Amino acid sequence: MSLPSGEFRAWAESVGLPTAALPLARALGVSRSTLQAQLLRGRVPEAQVVAAARVVGVAPADALTSFDRYADLAGRPTAPTPAEVLAQIELADALVVLLDRQAPGSRDALAGVRDQRDPPLPGSVRTWIDAVDPGGLRATLAERWRIAPSNVSAAINTPKLRPSQLIEIALIAGTSWTGGLAAAGVLTLEEAGWRRGARSDALTRLSDVDLNDLVADRLAAAQREARRLAADTEQAHRIQDTLG
């Protein structure tokens, strides 16, 4: 679900954006036909609001809570939990810290060639959901959305969750409402309320046991993905051979 176009027009005018379709489209960096289609349908995607907020220098999270649909989120905490922070750490980043503990100085030596990437990352939505899941979250979502649990898992793994669904998941889990939007790349980490350097600090604070567990978890995920890709490649080759 997205946001009413009437509310979007009123909000755009309130922050100094043009209301006519062509100049508004130019200001947002989208085609006129795309914007007109959204306005005619009466629904504007949340991502469009985020993009518009960035253009005028308004905090995207504040922009979203300006709309009736998300008004009750205004003032709610946005800082991530430690589990959410760790969920957005990639295997390579964890390995750098692990190597540094075995060979001090390695982290500084690799600083110039290894920068932490911001979401969306492969599997970042899934790892976020796993991190905030209080237990039975997927079953709860299947019931609320009236779809099969397998379809919930597919939407999470693809990922094909809408911003409204990511916010709903966060509220069910009782965590920061911006966490899923950050994991999906709708908001940057900073826009979502993350402190600069939060992931690096979280890695540094991990005990050796917890760091090893994190590396093992990421290695297992990487192995599953490698096997899936290998199976897909093998199947594609078989199809190609069959078709000649």
mmCIF file of N, CA and C in Angstrom, residues 84-170:
data_model
loop_
_atom_site.group_PDB
_atom_site.id
_atom_site.type_symbol
_atom_site.label_atom_id
_atom_site.label_comp_id
_atom_site.label_asym_id
_atom_site.label_seq_id
_atom_site.Cartn_x
_atom_site.Cartn_y
_atom_site.Cartn_z
ATOM 1 N N GLU A 84 19.675 -5.653 15.625
ATOM 2 C CA GLU A 84 19.447 -5.076 14.301
ATOM 3 C C GLU A 84 20.761 -4.610 13.680
ATOM 4 N N VAL A 85 21.615 -4.048 14.486
ATOM 5 C CA VAL A 85 22.912 -3.579 13.984
ATOM 6 C C VAL A 85 23.735 -4.762 13.483
ATOM 7 N N LEU A 86 23.816 -5.811 14.276
ATOM 8 C CA LEU A 86 24.604 -6.973 13.876
ATOM 9 C C LEU A 86 24.025 -7.648 12.641
ATOM 10 N N ALA A 87 22.724 -7.534 12.457
ATOM 11 C CA ALA A 87 22.082 -8.165 11.304
ATOM 12 C C ALA A 87 22.548 -7.561 9.987
ATOM 13 N N GLN A 88 23.058 -6.336 10.009
ATOM 14 C CA GLN A 88 23.497 -5.666 8.791
ATOM 15 C C GLN A 88 25.011 -5.703 8.620
ATOM 16 N N ILE A 89 25.639 -6.664 9.256
ATOM 17 C CA ILE A 89 27.085 -6.846 9.125
ATOM 18 C C ILE A 89 27.352 -8.015 8.186
ATOM 19 N N GLU A 90 28.169 -7.762 7.177
ATOM 20 C CA GLU A 90 28.478 -8.790 6.185
ATOM 21 C C GLU A 90 29.609 -9.699 6.667
ATOM 22 N N LEU A 91 29.709 -10.832 5.997
ATOM 23 C CA LEU A 91 30.749 -11.808 6.318
ATOM 24 C C LEU A 91 32.135 -11.179 6.252
ATOM 25 N N ALA A 92 32.420 -10.433 5.194
ATOM 26 C CA ALA A 92 33.763 -9.864 5.027
ATOM 27 C C ALA A 92 34.124 -8.927 6.171
ATOM 28 N N ASP A 93 33.145 -8.140 6.635
ATOM 29 C CA ASP A 93 33.413 -7.208 7.731
ATOM 30 C C ASP A 93 33.709 -7.956 9.025
ATOM 31 N N ALA A 94 32.961 -9.009 9.267
ATOM 32 C CA ALA A 94 33.201 -9.808 10.467
ATOM 33 C C ALA A 94 34.549 -10.519 10.388
ATOM 34 N N LEU A 95 34.908 -10.977 9.190
ATOM 35 C CA LEU A 95 36.192 -11.667 9.018
ATOM 36 C C LEU A 95 37.364 -10.722 9.246
ATOM 37 N N VAL A 96 37.207 -9.464 8.839
ATOM 38 C CA VAL A 96 38.278 -8.479 9.056
ATOM 39 C C VAL A 96 38.556 -8.319 10.544
ATOM 40 N N VAL A 97 37.497 -8.211 11.334
ATOM 41 C CA VAL A 97 37.668 -8.046 12.776
ATOM 42 C C VAL A 97 38.252 -9.314 13.392
ATOM 43 N N LEU A 98 37.771 -10.475 12.923
ATOM 44 C CA LEU A 98 38.308 -11.744 13.429
ATOM 45 C C LEU A 98 39.791 -11.859 13.108
ATOM 46 N N LEU A 99 40.188 -11.486 11.893
ATOM 47 C CA LEU A 99 41.598 -11.527 11.505
ATOM 48 C C LEU A 99 42.423 -10.569 12.346
ATOM 49 N N ASP A 100 41.863 -9.407 12.649
ATOM 50 C CA ASP A 100 42.591 -8.412 13.433
ATOM 51 C C ASP A 100 42.889 -8.930 14.843
ATOM 52 N N ARG A 101 41.984 -9.745 15.368
ATOM 53 C CA ARG A 101 42.232 -10.290 16.711
ATOM 54 C C ARG A 101 43.320 -11.358 16.684
ATOM 55 N N GLN A 102 43.473 -11.997 15.521
ATOM 56 C CA GLN A 102 44.522 -13.005 15.388
ATOM 57 C C GLN A 102 45.851 -12.366 14.975
ATOM 58 N N ALA A 103 45.733 -11.315 14.155
ATOM 59 C CA ALA A 103 46.925 -10.605 13.679
ATOM 60 C C ALA A 103 46.673 -9.118 13.822
ATOM 61 N N PRO A 104 46.946 -8.562 15.016
ATOM 62 C CA PRO A 104 46.655 -7.140 15.262
ATOM 63 C C PRO A 104 47.250 -6.222 14.195
ATOM 64 N N GLY A 105 46.446 -5.258 13.780
ATOM 65 C CA GLY A 105 46.863 -4.337 12.736
ATOM 66 C C GLY A 105 46.228 -4.634 11.400
ATOM 67 N N SER A 106 45.638 -5.829 11.277
ATOM 68 C CA SER A 106 45.032 -6.211 10.000
ATOM 69 C C SER A 106 43.859 -5.315 9.647
ATOM 70 N N ARG A 107 43.093 -4.925 10.651
ATOM 71 C CA ARG A 107 41.910 -4.094 10.397
ATOM 72 C C ARG A 107 42.322 -2.749 9.806
ATOM 73 N N ASP A 108 43.347 -2.136 10.376
ATOM 74 C CA ASP A 108 43.821 -0.856 9.853
ATOM 75 C C ASP A 108 44.407 -1.020 8.458
ATOM 76 N N ALA A 109 45.096 -2.137 8.231
ATOM 77 C CA ALA A 109 45.715 -2.368 6.934
ATOM 78 C C ALA A 109 44.674 -2.543 5.832
ATOM 79 N N LEU A 110 43.532 -3.091 6.193
ATOM 80 C CA LEU A 110 42.489 -3.358 5.209
ATOM 81 C C LEU A 110 41.491 -2.205 5.083
ATOM 82 N N ALA A 111 41.655 -1.183 5.900
ATOM 83 C CA ALA A 111 40.684 -0.085 5.909
ATOM 84 C C ALA A 111 40.558 0.582 4.550
ATOM 85 N N GLY A 112 41.642 0.643 3.801
ATOM 86 C CA GLY A 112 41.595 1.317 2.512
ATOM 87 C C GLY A 112 40.997 0.495 1.397
ATOM 88 N N VAL A 113 40.867 -0.814 1.606
ATOM 89 C CA VAL A 113 40.350 -1.676 0.534
ATOM 90 C C VAL A 113 39.022 -2.319 0.890
ATOM 91 N N ARG A 114 38.594 -2.163 2.134
ATOM 92 C CA ARG A 114 37.331 -2.775 2.540
ATOM 93 C C ARG A 114 36.487 -1.755 3.288
ATOM 94 N N ASP A 115 35.470 -1.234 2.626
ATOM 95 C CA ASP A 115 34.528 -0.304 3.246
ATOM 96 C C ASP A 115 33.223 -1.027 3.507
ATOM 97 N N GLN A 116 32.634 -0.765 4.650
ATOM 98 C CA GLN A 116 31.338 -1.359 4.943
ATOM 99 C C GLN A 116 30.295 -0.810 3.974
ATOM 100 N N ARG A 117 29.549 -1.717 3.392
ATOM 101 C CA ARG A 117 28.496 -1.315 2.467
ATOM 102 C C ARG A 117 27.203 -1.078 3.234
ATOM 103 N N ASP A 118 26.431 -0.130 2.741
ATOM 104 C CA ASP A 118 25.133 0.131 3.352
ATOM 105 C C ASP A 118 24.067 -0.734 2.692
ATOM 106 N N PRO A 119 23.001 -1.052 3.420
ATOM 107 C CA PRO A 119 21.890 -1.805 2.820
ATOM 108 C C PRO A 119 21.286 -1.019 1.664
ATOM 109 N N PRO A 120 20.612 -1.718 0.726
ATOM 110 C CA PRO A 120 20.287 -3.143 0.816
ATOM 111 C C PRO A 120 21.470 -4.031 0.454
ATOM 112 N N LEU A 121 21.636 -5.085 1.220
ATOM 113 C CA LEU A 121 22.676 -6.076 1.006
ATOM 114 C C LEU A 121 21.997 -7.410 0.723
ATOM 115 N N PRO A 122 22.711 -8.353 0.131
ATOM 116 C CA PRO A 122 22.112 -9.673 -0.079
ATOM 117 C C PRO A 122 21.630 -10.266 1.247
ATOM 118 N N GLY A 123 20.359 -10.545 1.320
ATOM 119 C CA GLY A 123 19.805 -11.152 2.529
ATOM 120 C C GLY A 123 19.597 -10.196 3.680
ATOM 121 N N SER A 124 19.744 -8.884 3.455
ATOM 122 C CA SER A 124 19.688 -7.951 4.581
ATOM 123 C C SER A 124 18.301 -7.863 5.216
ATOM 124 N N VAL A 125 17.255 -7.991 4.407
ATOM 125 C CA VAL A 125 15.906 -7.966 4.975
ATOM 126 C C VAL A 125 15.650 -9.241 5.787
ATOM 127 N N ARG A 126 16.083 -10.363 5.248
ATOM 128 C CA ARG A 126 15.897 -11.629 5.972
ATOM 129 C C ARG A 126 16.651 -11.624 7.296
ATOM 130 N N THR A 127 17.897 -11.168 7.287
ATOM 131 C CA THR A 127 18.661 -11.169 8.530
ATOM 132 C C THR A 127 18.069 -10.187 9.542
ATOM 133 N N TRP A 128 17.506 -9.068 9.052
ATOM 134 C CA TRP A 128 16.840 -8.132 9.962
ATOM 135 C C TRP A 128 15.627 -8.789 10.604
ATOM 136 N N ILE A 129 14.815 -9.464 9.802
ATOM 137 C CA ILE A 129 13.626 -10.124 10.341
ATOM 138 C C ILE A 129 14.016 -11.209 11.337
ATOM 139 N N ASP A 130 15.041 -11.970 11.018
ATOM 140 C CA ASP A 130 15.502 -13.003 11.957
ATOM 141 C C ASP A 130 15.971 -12.372 13.269
ATOM 142 N N ALA A 131 16.579 -11.188 13.172
ATOM 143 C CA ALA A 131 17.126 -10.533 14.362
ATOM 144 C C ALA A 131 16.037 -10.002 15.275
ATOM 145 N N VAL A 132 14.913 -9.550 14.706
ATOM 146 C CA VAL A 132 13.861 -8.938 15.524
ATOM 147 C C VAL A 132 12.730 -9.905 15.847
ATOM 148 N N ASP A 133 12.769 -11.089 15.264
ATOM 149 C CA ASP A 133 11.679 -12.062 15.439
ATOM 150 C C ASP A 133 11.535 -12.468 16.909
ATOM 151 N N PRO A 134 10.398 -12.148 17.537
ATOM 152 C CA PRO A 134 10.191 -12.549 18.933
ATOM 153 C C PRO A 134 9.766 -14.001 19.058
ATOM 154 N N GLY A 135 9.553 -14.656 17.926
ATOM 155 C CA GLY A 135 9.098 -16.044 17.908
ATOM 156 C C GLY A 135 7.789 -16.164 17.145
ATOM 157 N N GLY A 136 7.784 -16.997 16.107
ATOM 158 C CA GLY A 136 6.573 -17.202 15.328
ATOM 159 C C GLY A 136 6.173 -16.034 14.460
ATOM 160 N N LEU A 137 7.133 -15.175 14.112
ATOM 161 C CA LEU A 137 6.801 -13.969 13.352
ATOM 162 C C LEU A 137 6.252 -14.303 11.970
ATOM 163 N N ARG A 138 6.867 -15.253 11.286
ATOM 164 C CA ARG A 138 6.412 -15.601 9.942
ATOM 165 C C ARG A 138 4.993 -16.158 9.961
ATOM 166 N N ALA A 139 4.684 -16.958 10.965
ATOM 167 C CA ALA A 139 3.324 -17.491 11.087
ATOM 168 C C ALA A 139 2.326 -16.362 11.353
ATOM 169 N N THR A 140 2.732 -15.409 12.168
ATOM 170 C CA THR A 140 1.868 -14.255 12.449
ATOM 171 C C THR A 140 1.611 -13.457 11.182
ATOM 172 N N LEU A 141 2.654 -13.254 10.387
ATOM 173 C CA LEU A 141 2.501 -12.497 9.151
ATOM 174 C C LEU A 141 1.600 -13.235 8.165
ATOM 175 N N ALA A 142 1.760 -14.552 8.072
ATOM 176 C CA ALA A 142 0.924 -15.343 7.173
ATOM 177 C C ALA A 142 -0.542 -15.200 7.543
ATOM 178 N N GLU A 143 -0.821 -15.187 8.840
ATOM 179 C CA GLU A 143 -2.198 -15.053 9.297
ATOM 180 C C GLU A 143 -2.736 -13.651 9.031
ATOM 181 N N ARG A 144 -1.925 -12.635 9.313
ATOM 182 C CA ARG A 144 -2.377 -11.252 9.132
ATOM 183 C C ARG A 144 -2.562 -10.924 7.652
ATOM 184 N N TRP A 145 -1.674 -11.426 6.818
ATOM 185 C CA TRP A 145 -1.727 -11.111 5.391
ATOM 186 C C TRP A 145 -2.572 -12.109 4.602
ATOM 187 N N ARG A 146 -3.007 -13.166 5.284
ATOM 188 C CA ARG A 146 -3.866 -14.190 4.684
ATOM 189 C C ARG A 146 -3.215 -14.821 3.455
ATOM 190 N N ILE A 147 -1.965 -15.181 3.627
ATOM 191 C CA ILE A 147 -1.241 -15.895 2.582
ATOM 192 C C ILE A 147 -0.535 -17.088 3.212
ATOM 193 N N ALA A 148 -0.073 -17.997 2.374
ATOM 194 C CA ALA A 148 0.604 -19.192 2.865
ATOM 195 C C ALA A 148 1.959 -18.825 3.468
ATOM 196 N N PRO A 149 2.386 -19.535 4.527
ATOM 197 C CA PRO A 149 3.706 -19.271 5.109
ATOM 198 C C PRO A 149 4.834 -19.337 4.087
ATOM 199 N N SER A 150 4.697 -20.228 3.104
ATOM 200 C CA SER A 150 5.744 -20.326 2.074
ATOM 201 C C SER A 150 5.828 -19.038 1.262
ATOM 202 N N ASN A 151 4.686 -18.384 1.050
ATOM 203 C CA ASN A 151 4.684 -17.119 0.308
ATOM 204 C C ASN A 151 5.301 -15.995 1.132
ATOM 205 N N VAL A 152 5.096 -16.055 2.461
ATOM 206 C CA VAL A 152 5.745 -15.078 3.339
ATOM 207 C C VAL A 152 7.257 -15.231 3.235
ATOM 208 N N SER A 153 7.732 -16.463 3.315
ATOM 209 C CA SER A 153 9.175 -16.711 3.228
ATOM 210 C C SER A 153 9.733 -16.263 1.886
ATOM 211 N N ALA A 154 8.982 -16.513 0.816
ATOM 212 C CA ALA A 154 9.436 -16.104 -0.512
ATOM 213 C C ALA A 154 9.539 -14.590 -0.610
ATOM 214 N N ALA A 155 8.540 -13.883 -0.042
ATOM 215 C CA ALA A 155 8.565 -12.423 -0.079
ATOM 216 C C ALA A 155 9.740 -11.873 0.720
ATOM 217 N N ILE A 156 10.075 -12.539 1.814
ATOM 218 C CA ILE A 156 11.196 -12.106 2.642
ATOM 219 C C ILE A 156 12.524 -12.354 1.946
ATOM 220 N N ASN A 157 12.649 -13.510 1.317
ATOM 221 C CA ASN A 157 13.927 -13.886 0.713
ATOM 222 C C ASN A 157 14.177 -13.195 -0.610
ATOM 223 N N THR A 158 13.127 -12.726 -1.304
ATOM 224 C CA THR A 158 13.324 -12.185 -2.644
ATOM 225 C C THR A 158 14.151 -10.910 -2.695
ATOM 226 N N PRO A 159 13.945 -9.852 -1.920
ATOM 227 C CA PRO A 159 12.792 -9.576 -1.062
ATOM 228 C C PRO A 159 11.770 -8.716 -1.809
ATOM 229 N N LYS A 160 10.502 -8.923 -1.483
ATOM 230 C CA LYS A 160 9.434 -8.185 -2.156
ATOM 231 C C LYS A 160 8.454 -7.571 -1.154
ATOM 232 N N LEU A 161 8.962 -7.193 -0.022
ATOM 233 C CA LEU A 161 8.107 -6.590 0.993
ATOM 234 C C LEU A 161 7.987 -5.083 0.759
ATOM 235 N N ARG A 162 6.776 -4.582 0.861
ATOM 236 C CA ARG A 162 6.532 -3.157 0.694
ATOM 237 C C ARG A 162 6.940 -2.413 1.969
ATOM 238 N N PRO A 163 7.227 -1.114 1.857
ATOM 239 C CA PRO A 163 7.568 -0.338 3.053
ATOM 240 C C PRO A 163 6.533 -0.466 4.163
ATOM 241 N N SER A 164 5.249 -0.446 3.802
ATOM 242 C CA SER A 164 4.207 -0.575 4.825
ATOM 243 C C SER A 164 4.302 -1.913 5.541
ATOM 244 N N GLN A 165 4.686 -2.965 4.820
ATOM 245 C CA GLN A 165 4.832 -4.281 5.441
ATOM 246 C C GLN A 165 6.059 -4.320 6.356
ATOM 247 N N LEU A 166 7.131 -3.672 5.940
ATOM 248 C CA LEU A 166 8.329 -3.623 6.779
ATOM 249 C C LEU A 166 8.047 -2.888 8.081
ATOM 250 N N ILE A 167 7.275 -1.810 7.995
ATOM 251 C CA ILE A 167 6.907 -1.076 9.200
ATOM 252 C C ILE A 167 5.996 -1.920 10.077
ATOM 253 N N GLU A 168 5.074 -2.636 9.455
ATOM 254 C CA GLU A 168 4.176 -3.510 10.216
ATOM 255 C C GLU A 168 4.964 -4.580 10.962
ATOM 256 N N ILE A 169 5.944 -5.160 10.309
ATOM 257 C CA ILE A 169 6.781 -6.184 10.945
ATOM 258 C C ILE A 169 7.511 -5.592 12.151
ATOM 259 N N ALA A 170 8.052 -4.390 11.975
ATOM 260 C CA ALA A 170 8.776 -3.749 13.074
ATOM 261 C C ALA A 170 7.865 -3.522 14.272
#
